[in-house]
Amino acid sequence: MTGIAVLGSTNMDLVAYVDRAPERGQTVTGREFRTVPGGKGANQAVAAARAGGDVVMIGAVGNDEYGHRLRENLEHSGVDTDLLHTAEGPSGTAHIVVDAKGSNAIVVIPGANGVVTALGPGEIAAIAAADLLLLQLELPLSAVIEAARAGHAQGVRVLLTPSPVQQLSDELLDCVDLLIPNEHEAAELSGHTEPHAAAEVLLSHVPAVVITLGSKGCLYAARGSTAVHFPAPAVTAVDTTGAGDTFVGALAVAIGEGRPVPQAVAWASAAAALCVQKPGASTSMPYRSEIDAA
């Protein structure tokens, strides 16, 4: 079984479903409200565990009711939470508006995630023992860089989702084996809106990149080879929240199992397509048997 360490955020998603998202200064009436366990780190951990990975979650939750629910959700999906610390104060929250087309807009309040500024010996050891390390940017950058350096030094494959997007230092990028931005993040990081052009720029910093393109699939590019576009399965999206994290979690499992890139990407794309057909983030993530059957 593929060993995966995830350093990242754990948030409670406060999701409002609307026919049309409000414009600035406008109020609209929603159709439904839900609280759903989320956070990019926790989402990727759940996705990887459900896809068959042996996953340990590194991060923090608050000592509030959300914190209890977030921990229980991870454990219910088979994620090891021994390194998910409990901090004083509130857990992180994400305030999400989902429109009738399944598109979303998100505001994240870090809460307990903000206390994860450095790693202890236990966290370093867990990373060193893993096959892959999954990172995002919803935790303080100091911890992300420390984890990337620790993984890289031990030969652990480091996968980075650059979200929320920000300019990244060479200190971090030099430790990344695979960068997985969406098309908007790739454009901001590279200065190019066209995915092939963006990938070419990003490959000057990392060995390989997968740019996710929503309903248009994804683009895989690696140094020394021709970029390949993979179309997405044709499905009707209900809620795209968590689709990217589902893709990353499943992709990590497939890579860890030694699958060729085309097969790994196709399998991860099938997982993401299953995710968008249900509401919510972690609650909509498929299990391995569902992905295999898709």
Coordinates of C-alpha atoms in Angstrom, one line a residue:
M1 CA 0.0 0.0 0.0
T2 CA 1.3 3.5 -0.9
G3 CA 2.4 5.5 2.1
I4 CA 1.2 9.1 1.8
A5 CA 1.9 12.0 4.2
V6 CA -0.3 15.1 3.8
L7 CA 0.7 18.4 5.4
G8 CA -2.2 20.8 5.0
S9 CA -5.3 22.5 6.1
T10 CA -8.3 21.1 7.8
N11 CA -11.4 23.3 7.6
M12 CA -15.1 23.1 8.1
D13 CA -16.8 24.1 4.8
L14 CA -19.8 26.3 5.3
V15 CA -21.6 25.9 1.9
A16 CA -24.4 28.0 0.6
Y17 CA -26.1 26.7 -2.6
V18 CA -27.6 29.4 -4.8
D19 CA -29.1 29.6 -8.3
R20 CA -26.8 32.6 -9.1
A21 CA -23.9 33.8 -7.0
P22 CA -24.3 37.4 -5.7
E23 CA -22.4 40.2 -7.3
R24 CA -20.6 42.8 -5.2
G25 CA -23.1 44.6 -2.9
Q26 CA -25.9 42.2 -3.8
T27 CA -28.0 39.9 -1.7
V28 CA -29.5 36.7 -3.1
T29 CA -31.7 33.9 -1.5
G30 CA -30.0 30.5 -1.3
R31 CA -31.6 27.1 -1.8
E32 CA -29.7 25.2 0.8
F33 CA -26.9 25.4 3.5
R34 CA -24.6 22.6 4.7
T35 CA -21.5 22.3 6.9
V36 CA -19.1 19.8 5.3
P37 CA -15.7 18.8 6.5
G38 CA -13.0 20.1 4.1
G39 CA -9.7 22.0 3.8
K40 CA -7.4 21.3 0.9
G41 CA -5.1 19.2 3.0
A42 CA -7.8 17.1 4.6
N43 CA -9.6 16.7 1.3
Q44 CA -6.5 15.3 -0.3
A45 CA -5.9 13.0 2.6
V46 CA -9.5 11.7 2.5
A47 CA -9.3 11.3 -1.3
A48 CA -6.0 9.4 -1.1
A49 CA -7.2 7.1 1.7
R50 CA -10.5 6.3 -0.1
A51 CA -8.5 5.6 -3.2
G52 CA -6.4 3.0 -1.3
G53 CA -3.5 4.9 0.2
D54 CA -2.0 4.5 3.6
V55 CA -2.4 8.2 4.7
V56 CA -1.2 10.2 7.7
M57 CA -2.5 13.8 8.1
I58 CA -0.2 16.5 9.6
G59 CA -1.9 19.8 10.7
A60 CA -4.1 21.2 13.4
V61 CA -7.8 21.7 14.3
G62 CA -9.3 23.9 16.9
N63 CA -10.7 22.8 20.3
D64 CA -14.2 23.5 19.1
E65 CA -17.1 21.3 17.8
Y66 CA -15.8 21.7 14.3
G67 CA -12.5 20.3 15.3
H68 CA -14.1 17.2 16.7
R69 CA -16.1 16.7 13.5
L70 CA -13.1 17.3 11.3
R71 CA -11.0 14.7 13.1
E72 CA -13.8 12.1 13.1
N73 CA -14.3 12.6 9.4
L74 CA -10.7 11.9 8.6
E75 CA -10.6 8.9 10.8
H76 CA -13.9 7.6 9.3
S77 CA -12.1 7.6 5.9
G78 CA -9.1 5.7 7.3
V79 CA -6.7 8.6 7.7
D80 CA -4.2 8.4 10.6
T81 CA -4.8 11.6 12.7
D82 CA -2.1 11.0 15.4
L83 CA -0.2 14.1 14.0
L84 CA -3.3 16.2 13.7
H85 CA -2.9 18.5 16.7
T86 CA -5.6 20.3 18.6
A87 CA -4.9 24.0 19.1
E88 CA -6.6 26.6 21.3
G89 CA -9.3 28.6 19.5
P90 CA -11.4 27.9 16.5
S91 CA -10.9 25.5 13.7
G92 CA -10.3 26.8 10.1
T93 CA -13.4 27.5 8.1
A94 CA -14.1 27.9 4.4
H95 CA -17.2 30.0 3.3
I96 CA -18.3 28.6 -0.1
V97 CA -21.0 29.7 -2.5
V98 CA -22.0 27.1 -5.1
D99 CA -24.2 28.2 -8.1
A100 CA -26.6 26.2 -10.2
K101 CA -23.8 25.3 -12.6
G102 CA -21.7 23.8 -9.9
S103 CA -19.1 26.6 -9.9
N104 CA -17.9 27.9 -6.6
A105 CA -16.3 30.9 -4.9
I106 CA -14.5 30.4 -1.6
V107 CA -13.2 32.5 1.3
V108 CA -10.9 30.7 3.8
I109 CA -10.4 31.7 7.4
P110 CA -7.3 29.8 8.6
G111 CA -8.1 29.5 12.3
A112 CA -6.1 26.6 13.9
N113 CA -4.3 26.1 10.6
G114 CA -2.4 29.3 11.2
V115 CA -0.5 27.8 14.2
V116 CA 1.3 25.2 12.0
T117 CA 4.5 27.2 11.4
A118 CA 7.1 24.5 12.0
L119 CA 7.4 20.7 12.2
G120 CA 8.5 18.5 15.1
P121 CA 10.4 15.3 15.1
G122 CA 7.3 13.2 14.7
E123 CA 6.2 15.1 11.7
I124 CA 9.6 14.9 10.1
A125 CA 9.7 11.1 10.8
A126 CA 6.3 10.6 9.2
I127 CA 7.3 12.4 6.1
A128 CA 10.5 10.5 5.8
A129 CA 8.6 7.2 6.1
A130 CA 6.2 8.0 3.3
D131 CA 6.4 7.3 -0.4
L132 CA 4.8 10.6 -1.3
L133 CA 4.2 14.0 0.4
L134 CA 1.2 16.1 -0.6
L135 CA 1.4 19.9 0.1
Q136 CA -0.8 22.9 -0.5
L137 CA -0.6 26.5 0.5
E138 CA -3.3 27.0 3.1
L139 CA -0.8 26.6 6.0
P140 CA 2.0 29.1 6.8
L141 CA 4.6 28.9 4.1
S142 CA 7.4 28.2 6.6
A143 CA 5.9 24.8 7.5
V144 CA 5.3 23.9 3.8
I145 CA 8.9 24.7 2.9
E146 CA 10.3 22.7 5.9
A147 CA 8.2 19.7 4.9
A148 CA 9.2 19.9 1.3
R149 CA 12.9 20.0 2.2
A150 CA 12.5 17.1 4.6
G151 CA 10.7 15.0 2.0
H152 CA 13.2 15.9 -0.8
A153 CA 16.2 15.1 1.4
Q154 CA 14.8 11.6 2.1
G155 CA 13.9 10.8 -1.5
V156 CA 10.1 11.2 -0.9
R157 CA 8.2 12.3 -4.0
V158 CA 6.8 15.8 -3.3
L159 CA 3.6 16.9 -4.9
L160 CA 2.5 20.5 -4.5
T161 CA -0.9 22.1 -5.2
P162 CA -0.2 25.8 -5.4
S163 CA -3.4 27.0 -3.8
P164 CA -4.2 29.7 -2.7
V165 CA -1.8 30.8 -5.4
Q166 CA 1.2 32.9 -4.6
Q167 CA 4.6 33.5 -6.0
L168 CA 6.8 30.5 -4.9
S169 CA 10.5 30.6 -4.0
D170 CA 13.2 28.5 -5.6
E171 CA 13.8 27.1 -2.1
L172 CA 10.4 25.4 -2.3
L173 CA 10.2 24.6 -6.0
D174 CA 13.6 23.0 -5.9
C175 CA 12.1 20.3 -3.7
V176 CA 9.0 19.7 -5.8
D177 CA 8.7 16.7 -8.1
L178 CA 5.3 17.4 -9.5
L179 CA 3.4 20.7 -9.5
I180 CA -0.4 20.5 -9.8
P181 CA -2.0 23.9 -10.4
N182 CA -5.3 24.6 -12.0
E183 CA -5.4 26.7 -15.2
H184 CA -5.8 30.0 -13.2
E185 CA -3.0 29.2 -10.8
A186 CA -0.8 28.1 -13.7
A187 CA -1.5 31.4 -15.5
E188 CA -0.6 33.5 -12.5
L189 CA 2.6 31.6 -11.7
S190 CA 3.8 31.6 -15.3
G191 CA 2.4 34.8 -16.8
H192 CA 0.7 32.8 -19.6
T193 CA -3.0 31.9 -20.0
E194 CA -2.4 29.2 -22.6
P195 CA -1.8 26.0 -20.8
H196 CA 1.1 24.7 -23.0
A197 CA 2.9 28.0 -22.7
A198 CA 2.3 28.0 -19.0
A199 CA 3.6 24.5 -18.6
E200 CA 6.8 25.4 -20.5
V201 CA 7.6 28.2 -18.1
L202 CA 6.8 26.0 -15.0
L203 CA 9.1 23.3 -16.2
S204 CA 12.0 25.6 -15.8
H205 CA 11.3 25.3 -12.1
V206 CA 10.0 21.8 -11.5
P207 CA 10.6 18.5 -13.3
A208 CA 6.9 17.8 -14.1
V209 CA 3.5 19.6 -14.0
V210 CA -0.1 18.6 -14.3
I211 CA -2.4 21.6 -15.1
T212 CA -6.0 20.8 -14.3
L213 CA -8.5 22.4 -16.8
G214 CA -11.9 21.6 -15.2
S215 CA -14.3 20.2 -17.7
K216 CA -11.5 20.3 -20.4
G217 CA -9.5 17.7 -18.6
C218 CA -5.8 18.3 -17.8
L219 CA -2.4 18.8 -19.4
Y220 CA 0.6 16.8 -18.3
A221 CA 4.1 18.0 -19.2
A222 CA 7.6 16.8 -18.1
R223 CA 11.1 17.9 -19.0
G224 CA 12.3 16.2 -22.1
S225 CA 9.0 14.9 -23.3
T226 CA 6.0 16.2 -25.3
A227 CA 3.1 17.6 -23.3
V228 CA -0.1 15.4 -23.4
H229 CA -3.7 16.6 -23.0
F230 CA -6.1 14.3 -21.3
P231 CA -9.8 15.0 -21.8
A232 CA -12.2 14.8 -18.8
P233 CA -15.0 12.3 -18.6
A234 CA -18.3 13.8 -19.8
V235 CA -20.5 14.2 -16.7
T236 CA -23.0 16.7 -15.4
A237 CA -21.4 18.7 -12.5
V238 CA -23.5 19.3 -9.4
D239 CA -20.7 20.8 -7.2
T240 CA -17.1 21.2 -8.3
T241 CA -15.9 21.8 -4.7
G242 CA -13.1 19.3 -3.9
A243 CA -12.7 18.0 -7.4
G244 CA -9.1 19.2 -7.7
D245 CA -8.2 17.7 -4.3
T246 CA -9.9 14.4 -5.3
F247 CA -7.8 14.3 -8.5
V248 CA -4.6 15.0 -6.5
G249 CA -5.3 12.3 -3.9
A250 CA -6.1 9.6 -6.4
L251 CA -3.2 10.6 -8.6
A252 CA -0.8 10.3 -5.7
V253 CA -2.1 6.7 -5.0
A254 CA -1.7 5.8 -8.7
I255 CA 1.8 7.2 -8.9
G256 CA 2.8 5.4 -5.7
E257 CA 1.6 2.2 -7.2
G258 CA 3.9 2.7 -10.2
R259 CA 1.2 3.2 -12.8
P260 CA 2.3 4.8 -16.1
V261 CA 1.4 8.5 -16.2
P262 CA -1.4 8.2 -18.8
Q263 CA -3.1 5.4 -16.7
A264 CA -2.6 7.3 -13.5
V265 CA -4.1 10.5 -14.9
A266 CA -7.0 8.7 -16.4
W267 CA -7.8 7.0 -13.1
A268 CA -7.5 10.3 -11.1
S269 CA -9.7 12.0 -13.7
A270 CA -12.4 9.3 -13.2
A271 CA -12.2 10.0 -9.5
A272 CA -12.7 13.7 -9.9
A273 CA -15.6 13.1 -12.3
L274 CA -17.3 11.0 -9.7
C275 CA -16.7 13.7 -7.1
V276 CA -18.4 16.6 -9.1
Q277 CA -21.6 14.6 -9.5
K278 CA -22.4 14.9 -5.8
P279 CA -22.7 17.9 -3.4
G280 CA -19.9 18.7 -0.9
A281 CA -16.2 18.1 -0.9
S282 CA -15.0 15.3 1.3
T283 CA -18.5 13.8 1.4
S284 CA -18.5 13.4 -2.4
M285 CA -15.1 11.7 -2.8
P286 CA -15.3 8.2 -4.2
Y287 CA -13.8 5.0 -2.9
R288 CA -11.4 2.8 -4.8
S289 CA -14.1 0.3 -5.9
E290 CA -16.1 3.2 -7.4
I291 CA -13.1 4.6 -9.3
D292 CA -12.2 1.2 -10.6
A293 CA -15.8 0.7 -11.8
A294 CA -16.0 4.1 -13.6

